[in-house]
PDB file of C-alpha atoms in Angstrom:
ATOM      1  CA  MET W 102       8.958 -45.505 102.772  1.00 47.00           C
ATOM      2  CA  TYR W 103       9.683 -41.967 103.576  1.00 45.00           C
ATOM      3  CA  ILE W 104      12.450 -39.946 101.817  1.00 49.00           C
ATOM      4  CA  THR W 105      14.209 -37.481 104.136  1.00 49.00           C
ATOM      5  CA  ARG W 106      15.580 -34.180 102.772  1.00 54.00           C
ATOM      6  CA  ASP W 107      18.434 -32.267 104.266  1.00 54.00           C
ATOM      7  CA  PRO W 108      17.418 -29.064 105.813  1.00 55.00           C
ATOM      8  CA  PRO W 109      17.888 -25.917 103.625  1.00 54.00           C
ATOM      9  CA  ASP W 110      21.212 -24.095 103.951  1.00 55.00           C
ATOM     10  CA  ASP W 111      21.589 -20.303 104.475  1.00 54.00           C
ATOM     11  CA  GLU W 112      21.663 -19.425 100.813  1.00 56.00           C
ATOM     12  CA  GLU W 113      18.326 -21.158 100.139  1.00 56.00           C
ATOM     13  CA  LEU W 114      16.704 -19.606 102.989  1.00 51.00           C
ATOM     14  CA  GLU W 115      17.605 -16.093 101.836  1.00 55.00           C
ATOM     15  CA  LYS W 116      16.318 -16.851  98.283  1.00 55.00           C
ATOM     16  CA  LEU W 117      13.115 -18.212  99.625  1.00 52.00           C
ATOM     17  CA  SER W 118      12.553 -15.107 101.928  1.00 52.00           C
ATOM     18  CA  SER W 119      13.263 -12.682  99.064  1.00 54.00           C
ATOM     19  CA  GLU W 120      10.770 -14.368  96.733  1.00 53.00           C
ATOM     20  CA  SER W 121       8.040 -14.354  99.363  1.00 50.00           C
ATOM     21  CA  GLU W 122       8.459 -10.708 100.493  1.00 50.00           C
ATOM     22  CA  PRO W 123       6.823  -8.092  98.241  1.00 49.00           C
ATOM     23  CA  ALA W 124       9.262  -5.948  96.410  1.00 46.00           C
ATOM     24  CA  GLN W 125       9.783  -2.635  98.184  1.00 49.00           C
ATOM     25  CA  ASP W 126       9.309   0.642  96.329  1.00 50.00           C
ATOM     26  CA  ASN W 127      12.397   2.206  95.043  1.00 51.00           C
ATOM     27  CA  PRO W 128      12.103   5.865  95.377  1.00 49.00           C
ATOM     28  CA  ASP W 129      14.538   6.526  92.506  1.00 52.00           C
ATOM     29  CA  SER W 130      12.847   4.106  90.118  1.00 49.00           C
ATOM     30  CA  LYS W 131       9.878   5.376  87.788  1.00 50.00           C
ATOM     31  CA  PRO W 132       6.504   3.817  88.175  1.00 51.00           C
ATOM     32  CA  ALA W 133       5.894   1.155  85.524  1.00 51.00           C
ATOM     33  CA  THR W 134       3.687   2.271  82.816  1.00 51.00           C
ATOM     34  CA  SER W 135       1.187  -0.098  81.307  1.00 51.00           C
ATOM     35  CA  LYS W 136       1.566  -0.610  77.508  1.00 51.00           C
ATOM     36  CA  LYS W 137      -1.120   1.200  75.608  1.00 54.00           C
ATOM     37  CA  ARG W 138      -2.552  -0.496  72.521  1.00 61.00           C
ATOM     38  CA  LYS W 139      -1.827   1.542  69.393  1.00 57.00           C
ATOM     39  CA  GLN W 140      -4.949   2.943  67.860  1.00 59.00           C
ATOM     40  CA  PRO W 141      -5.216   2.053  64.032  1.00 57.00           C
ATOM     41  CA  ALA W 142      -4.496   5.025  62.023  1.00 58.00           C
ATOM     42  CA  GLU W 143      -7.240   6.248  59.761  1.00 57.00           C
ATOM     43  CA  CYS W 144      -6.649   5.776  55.953  1.00 55.00           C
ATOM     44  CA  PHE W 145      -7.818   8.500  53.621  1.00 53.00           C
ATOM     45  CA  LEU W 146      -7.981   7.859  49.836  1.00 55.00           C
ATOM     46  CA  THR W 147      -6.459  10.829  48.089  1.00 59.00           C
ATOM     47  CA  ARG W 148      -7.311  11.764  44.660  1.00 58.00           C
ATOM     48  CA  PRO W 149      -4.316  11.804  42.195  1.00 57.00           C
ATOM     49  CA  GLU W 150      -3.442  15.326  41.340  1.00 59.00           C
ATOM     50  CA  GLU W 151      -5.093  16.258  38.095  1.00 55.00           C
ATOM     51  CA  LYS W 152      -2.560  17.463  35.691  1.00 55.00           C
ATOM     52  CA  GLU W 153      -3.381  20.668  33.901  1.00 55.00           C
ATOM     53  CA  GLU W 154      -4.237  20.072  30.293  1.00 54.00           C
ATOM     54  CA  SER W 155      -1.653  21.297  28.066  1.00 53.00           C
ATOM     55  CA  THR W 156      -2.685  24.209  26.095  1.00 56.00           C
ATOM     56  CA  VAL W 157      -0.418  23.148  23.282  1.00 56.00           C
ATOM     57  CA  LYS W 158      -2.203  20.991  20.895  1.00 60.00           C
ATOM     58  CA  VAL W 159      -0.209  18.341  18.859  1.00 60.00           C
ATOM     59  CA  LYS W 160      -0.423  19.123  15.183  1.00 64.00           C
ATOM     60  CA  ARG W 161      -1.577  16.165  13.202  1.00 70.00           C
ATOM     61  CA  ARG W 162      -0.027  15.647   9.838  1.00 69.00           C
ATOM     62  CA  ARG W 163      -2.731  16.275   7.253  1.00 67.00           C
ATOM     63  CA  LYS W 164      -3.024  13.605   4.672  1.00 66.00           C
ATOM     64  CA  LYS W 165      -2.208  14.805   1.229  1.00 63.00           C
ATOM     65  CA  LYS W 166      -4.978  15.082  -1.218  1.00 65.00           C
ATOM     66  CA  ILE W 167      -4.852  14.373  -4.859  1.00 59.00           C
ATOM     67  CA  SER W 168      -5.679  18.108  -5.475  1.00 58.00           C
ATOM     68  CA  ASP W 169      -2.557  19.076  -3.367  1.00 62.00           C
ATOM     69  CA  ILE W 170      -0.355  16.932  -5.374  1.00 59.00           C
ATOM     70  CA  LEU W 171      -1.705  18.253  -8.693  1.00 58.00           C
ATOM     71  CA  ALA W 172      -1.241  21.737  -7.585  1.00 54.00           C
ATOM     72  CA  LYS W 173       2.427  21.361  -7.429  1.00 59.00           C
ATOM     73  CA  SER W 174       2.904  19.376 -10.750  1.00 58.00           C
ATOM     74  CA  SER W 175       0.946  19.126 -13.877  1.00 66.00           C
ATOM     75  CA  PRO W 176      -1.003  15.959 -14.526  1.00 72.00           C
ATOM     76  CA  LYS W 177       0.862  13.498 -16.790  1.00 83.00           C
ATOM     77  CA  PRO W 178      -0.922  11.355 -19.390  1.00 86.00           C
ATOM     78  CA  GLY W 179      -1.170   7.672 -18.705  1.00 89.00           C
ATOM     79  CA  VAL W 180       1.360   5.381 -20.455  1.00 91.00           C
ATOM     80  CA  PRO W 181       1.322   1.522 -20.903  1.00 92.00           C
ATOM     81  CA  GLU W 182       3.867   1.222 -18.045  1.00 93.00           C
ATOM     82  CA  ASP W 183       1.173   2.707 -15.651  1.00 93.00           C
ATOM     83  CA  LEU W 184      -1.335  -0.119 -16.482  1.00 94.00           C
ATOM     84  CA  GLN W 185       1.378  -2.820 -16.045  1.00 92.00           C
ATOM     85  CA  LYS W 186       2.588  -1.368 -12.700  1.00 92.00           C
ATOM     86  CA  LEU W 187      -1.007  -1.343 -11.480  1.00 93.00           C
ATOM     87  CA  LEU W 188      -1.436  -5.034 -12.332  1.00 92.00           C
ATOM     88  CA  ASN W 189       1.872  -5.918 -10.613  1.00 90.00           C
ATOM     89  CA  GLN W 190       0.875  -4.025  -7.481  1.00 90.00           C
ATOM     90  CA  HIS W 191      -2.517  -5.873  -7.418  1.00 90.00           C
ATOM     91  CA  PHE W 192      -1.322  -9.378  -7.945  1.00 89.00           C
ATOM     92  CA  GLY W 193       2.223  -9.073  -6.660  1.00 81.00           C
ATOM     93  CA  THR W 194       1.647 -10.802  -3.235  1.00 82.00           C
ATOM     94  CA  LYS W 195      -1.155 -13.096  -4.510  1.00 81.00           C
ATOM     95  CA  ARG W 196       0.381 -14.836  -7.494  1.00 81.00           C
ATOM     96  CA  SER W 197       3.507 -16.899  -8.238  1.00 86.00           C
ATOM     97  CA  VAL W 198       6.220 -15.766 -10.643  1.00 87.00           C
ATOM     98  CA  ILE W 199       4.793 -17.948 -13.333  1.00 87.00           C
ATOM     99  CA  GLU W 200       1.320 -16.567 -12.886  1.00 84.00           C
ATOM    100  CA  LEU W 201       2.592 -12.940 -12.925  1.00 85.00           C
ATOM    101  CA  GLU W 202       4.268 -13.729 -16.166  1.00 87.00           C
ATOM    102  CA  GLU W 203       1.048 -14.786 -17.743  1.00 86.00           C
ATOM    103  CA  LEU W 204      -0.540 -11.427 -16.579  1.00 86.00           C
ATOM    104  CA  LYS W 205       2.131  -9.316 -18.283  1.00 90.00           C
ATOM    105  CA  LEU W 206       0.831  -7.469 -21.230  1.00 93.00           C
ATOM    106  CA  PRO W 207       3.113  -7.191 -24.277  1.00 93.00           C
ATOM    107  CA  ASP W 208       4.106  -3.854 -25.642  1.00 92.00           C
ATOM    108  CA  SER W 209       2.592  -4.808 -29.030  1.00 93.00           C
ATOM    109  CA  CYS W 210      -1.009  -4.793 -27.639  1.00 94.00           C
ATOM    110  CA  PHE W 211      -0.893  -1.166 -26.662  1.00 95.00           C
ATOM    111  CA  LEU W 212      -2.355   1.590 -28.896  1.00 93.00           C
ATOM    112  CA  LEU W 213      -1.026   5.108 -29.019  1.00 88.00           C
ATOM    113  CA  ALA W 214      -1.711   6.623 -25.734  1.00 84.00           C
ATOM    114  CA  ASN W 215      -3.592  10.087 -25.462  1.00 86.00           C
ATOM    115  CA  ASP W 216      -1.189  12.971 -24.900  1.00 83.00           C
ATOM    116  CA  LEU W 217      -4.140  15.100 -23.481  1.00 83.00           C
ATOM    117  CA  THR W 218      -4.539  16.995 -26.809  1.00 86.00           C
ATOM    118  CA  HIS W 219      -7.046  14.782 -28.489  1.00 86.00           C
ATOM    119  CA  SER W 220     -10.820  14.932 -28.299  1.00 90.00           C
ATOM    120  CA  PHE W 221     -12.336  11.618 -27.950  1.00 93.00           C
ATOM    121  CA  SER W 222     -13.519  11.392 -31.554  1.00 93.00           C
ATOM    122  CA  SER W 223     -10.064  12.329 -32.925  1.00 92.00           C
ATOM    123  CA  TYR W 224      -8.483   9.690 -30.656  1.00 93.00           C
ATOM    124  CA  LEU W 225     -10.686   7.009 -31.801  1.00 94.00           C
ATOM    125  CA  LYS W 226     -10.058   7.999 -35.526  1.00 93.00           C
ATOM    126  CA  GLU W 227      -6.356   7.855 -34.948  1.00 93.00           C
ATOM    127  CA  ILE W 228      -6.251   4.406 -33.329  1.00 93.00           C
ATOM    128  CA  CYS W 229      -8.908   2.852 -35.561  1.00 92.00           C
ATOM    129  CA  PRO W 230      -8.439   4.242 -39.080  1.00 91.00           C
ATOM    130  CA  LYS W 231     -10.433   1.461 -40.775  1.00 91.00           C
ATOM    131  CA  TRP W 232     -13.430   1.778 -38.629  1.00 92.00           C
ATOM    132  CA  ALA W 233     -16.101   2.020 -41.418  1.00 91.00           C
ATOM    133  CA  LYS W 234     -14.850  -1.297 -42.926  1.00 92.00           C
ATOM    134  CA  LEU W 235     -14.623  -3.018 -39.599  1.00 92.00           C
ATOM    135  CA  ARG W 236     -18.249  -2.061 -38.569  1.00 90.00           C
ATOM    136  CA  LYS W 237     -19.554  -3.166 -41.916  1.00 91.00           C
ATOM    137  CA  ASN W 238     -18.274  -6.666 -41.622  1.00 92.00           C
ATOM    138  CA  HIS W 239     -19.395  -7.197 -37.949  1.00 92.00           C
ATOM    139  CA  LYS W 240     -22.350  -9.502 -37.850  1.00 91.00           C
ATOM    140  CA  GLU W 241     -21.962 -11.377 -34.511  1.00 92.00           C
ATOM    141  CA  LYS W 242     -24.493 -10.883 -31.860  1.00 91.00           C
ATOM    142  CA  LYS W 243     -23.815 -10.617 -28.082  1.00 91.00           C
ATOM    143  CA  SER W 244     -20.438  -9.185 -28.963  1.00 93.00           C
ATOM    144  CA  LEU W 245     -18.810  -5.736 -29.523  1.00 94.00           C
ATOM    145  CA  LEU W 246     -15.958  -4.416 -31.608  1.00 95.00           C
ATOM    146  CA  VAL W 247     -15.003  -1.566 -29.255  1.00 96.00           C
ATOM    147  CA  LEU W 248     -15.493  -1.522 -25.488  1.00 97.00           C
ATOM    148  CA  ILE W 249     -14.863   1.742 -23.549  1.00 97.00           C
ATOM    149  CA  ILE W 250     -14.686   1.633 -19.763  1.00 97.00           C
ATOM    150  CA  CYS W 251     -15.482   4.656 -17.709  1.00 95.00           C
ATOM    151  CA  SER W 252     -15.795   5.349 -13.937  1.00 94.00           C
ATOM    152  CA  SER W 253     -19.438   6.558 -13.876  1.00 93.00           C
ATOM    153  CA  ALA W 254     -22.589   6.674 -15.715  1.00 92.00           C
ATOM    154  CA  LEU W 255     -22.414  10.422 -16.308  1.00 93.00           C
ATOM    155  CA  ARG W 256     -18.932  10.076 -17.804  1.00 95.00           C
ATOM    156  CA  CYS W 257     -20.363   7.493 -20.217  1.00 94.00           C
ATOM    157  CA  LEU W 258     -22.945   9.625 -21.530  1.00 93.00           C
ATOM    158  CA  GLU W 259     -20.344  12.453 -21.988  1.00 94.00           C
ATOM    159  CA  LEU W 260     -18.188  10.208 -24.115  1.00 94.00           C
ATOM    160  CA  ILE W 261     -21.134   8.870 -26.216  1.00 94.00           C
ATOM    161  CA  LYS W 262     -22.038  12.471 -27.034  1.00 93.00           C
ATOM    162  CA  SER W 263     -18.490  13.386 -27.874  1.00 93.00           C
ATOM    163  CA  MET W 264     -17.821  10.477 -30.295  1.00 92.00           C
ATOM    164  CA  THR W 265     -20.624  11.619 -32.732  1.00 89.00           C
ATOM    165  CA  ALA W 266     -18.010  12.310 -35.437  1.00 89.00           C
ATOM    166  CA  PHE W 267     -16.460   8.880 -35.137  1.00 91.00           C
ATOM    167  CA  LYS W 268     -19.259   6.452 -34.690  1.00 86.00           C
ATOM    168  CA  GLY W 269     -21.250   7.108 -37.910  1.00 83.00           C
ATOM    169  CA  ASP W 270     -24.255   4.803 -38.121  1.00 85.00           C
ATOM    170  CA  CYS W 271     -22.991   2.160 -35.900  1.00 90.00           C
ATOM    171  CA  LYS W 272     -25.077   0.836 -32.945  1.00 91.00           C
ATOM    172  CA  VAL W 273     -23.766   2.204 -29.592  1.00 93.00           C
ATOM    173  CA  MET W 274     -24.954   0.685 -26.252  1.00 92.00           C
ATOM    174  CA  LYS W 275     -24.831   2.053 -22.780  1.00 92.00           C
ATOM    175  CA  LEU W 276     -23.575  -0.517 -20.295  1.00 92.00           C
ATOM    176  CA  PHE W 277     -23.975   1.047 -16.873  1.00 87.00           C
ATOM    177  CA  ALA W 278     -27.403   1.286 -15.322  1.00 74.00           C
ATOM    178  CA  LYS W 279     -28.639  -1.630 -13.284  1.00 62.00           C
ATOM    179  CA  HIS W 280     -32.322  -0.929 -13.788  1.00 56.00           C
ATOM    180  CA  ILE W 281     -32.053  -1.547 -17.533  1.00 64.00           C
ATOM    181  CA  LYS W 282     -29.982  -4.740 -17.393  1.00 62.00           C
ATOM    182  CA  VAL W 283     -32.804  -6.852 -18.843  1.00 67.00           C
ATOM    183  CA  GLN W 284     -33.050  -4.575 -21.708  1.00 77.00           C
ATOM    184  CA  GLN W 285     -29.368  -4.710 -22.129  1.00 81.00           C
ATOM    185  CA  MET W 286     -29.346  -8.586 -22.352  1.00 82.00           C
ATOM    186  CA  HIS W 287     -32.258  -8.550 -24.876  1.00 82.00           C
ATOM    187  CA  MET W 288     -30.458  -6.009 -27.241  1.00 85.00           C
ATOM    188  CA  LEU W 289     -27.238  -7.906 -27.104  1.00 87.00           C
ATOM    189  CA  GLU W 290     -29.023 -11.310 -27.831  1.00 87.00           C
ATOM    190  CA  ASN W 291     -31.226 -10.019 -30.614  1.00 86.00           C
ATOM    191  CA  GLY W 292     -29.241  -7.302 -32.336  1.00 87.00           C
ATOM    192  CA  VAL W 293     -25.728  -6.341 -33.596  1.00 91.00           C
ATOM    193  CA  VAL W 294     -24.027  -3.768 -31.487  1.00 92.00           C
ATOM    194  CA  HIS W 295     -20.636  -2.314 -32.536  1.00 94.00           C
ATOM    195  CA  LEU W 296     -19.686  -0.128 -29.650  1.00 95.00           C
ATOM    196  CA  GLY W 297     -20.284  -0.248 -25.958  1.00 95.00           C
ATOM    197  CA  VAL W 298     -19.662   2.330 -23.212  1.00 95.00           C
ATOM    198  CA  GLY W 299     -19.916   1.391 -19.663  1.00 94.00           C
ATOM    199  CA  THR W 300     -18.616   0.885 -16.195  1.00 95.00           C
ATOM    200  CA  PRO W 301     -16.455  -1.994 -15.302  1.00 95.00           C
ATOM    201  CA  GLY W 302     -18.786  -3.519 -12.762  1.00 93.00           C
ATOM    202  CA  ARG W 303     -21.829  -3.663 -15.188  1.00 92.00           C
ATOM    203  CA  ILE W 304     -19.564  -5.034 -18.047  1.00 94.00           C
ATOM    204  CA  LYS W 305     -18.113  -7.624 -15.708  1.00 93.00           C
ATOM    205  CA  ALA W 306     -21.615  -8.729 -14.661  1.00 91.00           C
ATOM    206  CA  LEU W 307     -22.697  -9.070 -18.333  1.00 91.00           C
ATOM    207  CA  VAL W 308     -19.747 -11.217 -19.145  1.00 92.00           C
ATOM    208  CA  GLU W 309     -20.254 -13.358 -16.085  1.00 91.00           C
ATOM    209  CA  GLN W 310     -23.949 -13.835 -17.021  1.00 89.00           C
ATOM    210  CA  ASP W 311     -23.010 -14.812 -20.621  1.00 90.00           C
ATOM    211  CA  GLY W 312     -24.865 -11.877 -21.863  1.00 90.00           C
ATOM    212  CA  LEU W 313     -21.705 -10.259 -23.470  1.00 92.00           C
ATOM    213  CA  SER W 314     -19.064 -12.122 -25.475  1.00 93.00           C
ATOM    214  CA  LEU W 315     -15.501 -10.902 -25.997  1.00 93.00           C
ATOM    215  CA  ASN W 316     -14.947 -13.047 -29.021  1.00 90.00           C
ATOM    216  CA  SER W 317     -15.263 -10.264 -31.560  1.00 93.00           C
ATOM    217  CA  LEU W 318     -13.550  -7.515 -29.362  1.00 95.00           C
ATOM    218  CA  LYS W 319     -10.917  -5.622 -31.201  1.00 95.00           C
ATOM    219  CA  TYR W 320     -10.266  -2.432 -29.116  1.00 96.00           C
ATOM    220  CA  LEU W 321     -10.586  -1.814 -25.300  1.00 97.00           C
ATOM    221  CA  ILE W 322     -10.236   1.697 -24.244  1.00 96.00           C
ATOM    222  CA  LEU W 323      -9.626   2.867 -20.675  1.00 96.00           C
ATOM    223  CA  ASP W 324     -10.855   6.323 -19.764  1.00 96.00           C
ATOM    224  CA  TRP W 325      -7.567   6.744 -17.907  1.00 95.00           C
ATOM    225  CA  ASN W 326      -6.808  10.411 -17.720  1.00 94.00           C
ATOM    226  CA  TRP W 327     -10.162  11.871 -16.922  1.00 94.00           C
ATOM    227  CA  ARG W 328     -10.729  13.140 -13.388  1.00 93.00           C
ATOM    228  CA  ASP W 329     -13.937  13.673 -11.500  1.00 91.00           C
ATOM    229  CA  GLN W 330     -14.791  16.604  -9.182  1.00 90.00           C
ATOM    230  CA  LYS W 331     -12.411  15.341  -6.596  1.00 89.00           C
ATOM    231  CA  LEU W 332      -9.773  15.158  -9.297  1.00 90.00           C
ATOM    232  CA  ARG W 333      -9.675  11.325  -9.027  1.00 93.00           C
ATOM    233  CA  ARG W 334      -8.938   9.132 -12.085  1.00 94.00           C
ATOM    234  CA  MET W 335     -10.868   5.925 -12.374  1.00 94.00           C
ATOM    235  CA  ILE W 336      -7.812   3.977 -10.972  1.00 93.00           C
ATOM    236  CA  ASP W 337      -7.840   6.279  -7.920  1.00 94.00           C
ATOM    237  CA  ILE W 338     -11.233   4.940  -6.834  1.00 94.00           C
ATOM    238  CA  PRO W 339     -10.720   1.508  -5.121  1.00 94.00           C
ATOM    239  CA  GLU W 340     -13.948  -0.094  -6.277  1.00 94.00           C
ATOM    240  CA  ILE W 341     -13.474   0.980  -9.823  1.00 95.00           C
ATOM    241  CA  ARG W 342      -9.863  -0.025  -9.756  1.00 95.00           C
ATOM    242  CA  LYS W 343     -10.614  -3.481  -8.588  1.00 95.00           C
ATOM    243  CA  GLU W 344     -13.527  -4.111 -10.950  1.00 95.00           C
ATOM    244  CA  THR W 345     -11.380  -2.933 -13.938  1.00 96.00           C
ATOM    245  CA  ILE W 346      -8.599  -5.300 -12.958  1.00 95.00           C
ATOM    246  CA  ASP W 347     -11.083  -8.240 -12.444  1.00 94.00           C
ATOM    247  CA  LEU W 348     -12.488  -7.505 -15.863  1.00 94.00           C
ATOM    248  CA  LEU W 349      -9.038  -7.526 -17.517  1.00 95.00           C
ATOM    249  CA  GLU W 350      -8.303 -10.805 -15.790  1.00 92.00           C
ATOM    250  CA  MET W 351     -11.524 -12.465 -16.942  1.00 91.00           C
ATOM    251  CA  GLY W 352     -10.142 -12.824 -20.490  1.00 90.00           C
ATOM    252  CA  ILE W 353      -9.044  -9.509 -21.890  1.00 94.00           C
ATOM    253  CA  ILE W 354      -5.268 -10.064 -20.845  1.00 94.00           C
ATOM    254  CA  LYS W 355      -5.304 -13.373 -22.573  1.00 93.00           C
ATOM    255  CA  LEU W 356      -6.756 -11.821 -25.802  1.00 95.00           C
ATOM    256  CA  CYS W 357      -4.108  -9.133 -25.555  1.00 95.00           C
ATOM    257  CA  ARG W 358      -1.386 -11.655 -25.236  1.00 93.00           C
ATOM    258  CA  GLU W 359      -2.819 -13.433 -28.377  1.00 93.00           C
ATOM    259  CA  ASP W 360      -2.777 -10.097 -30.229  1.00 92.00           C
ATOM    260  CA  SER W 361      -6.513 -10.267 -30.712  1.00 94.00           C
ATOM    261  CA  VAL W 362      -7.358  -7.113 -28.681  1.00 95.00           C
ATOM    262  CA  LYS W 363      -5.623  -3.774 -28.616  1.00 96.00           C
ATOM    263  CA  LEU W 364      -5.490  -1.567 -25.423  1.00 95.00           C
ATOM    264  CA  GLY W 365      -5.783   2.197 -25.382  1.00 95.00           C
ATOM    265  CA  LEU W 366      -5.349   4.759 -22.566  1.00 94.00           C
ATOM    266  CA  PHE W 367      -7.438   7.864 -23.318  1.00 93.00           C
TER     267      PHE W 367
END
């Protein structure tokens, strides 16, 4: 079956002829330009501009030294409130209110504080007027009547030399050198010692090892006001301060609260 189609009209003939004929050049029109592919632009890494170093240096605030503070004000002798404040600062965030109350030292346990006019012998004579009778009646081994705590071995030797007028014929023991600790234990176990002078770390170790008993202790003297070459007191040295507080907590505070031991700040 064949499908017949009507012959194209005039409009369709014109359209077909215009599509088949090549386009004539138009003198007024510009020749078509082919599109050029853009070349990739080169990328260069540029160094950041170096800022000129400022010639003005920032002044750092210099930490104040103890010597600077003392230069502006004369040193004040230690008082019982200073020791109590030290204990509160150390245990304040670690203990409960009830525990802090148990660490409080009563005013009655403190001896007369040194006003920086006493020699060591004169201070000991004033706080312990019945020393001759006390040392005569002392017979217990591994124990002391008077315990003096210093910051260093050299300071211990100085105090031992300066107490000649006070000690009389009593037995004095050095409690500081680690290399003679065996000898210290032997002397305490086999003899009667009246007075001991030492550093808090060594004394603490002897108490922990059961080489030194605090049962007969009557007086504990802290070398509070003395300053070393850097003008530091024993409580200004972190290690000595901590060992002193540990020693006090090991039983001395309890004895002070029971009125068995008296505390002095020299």
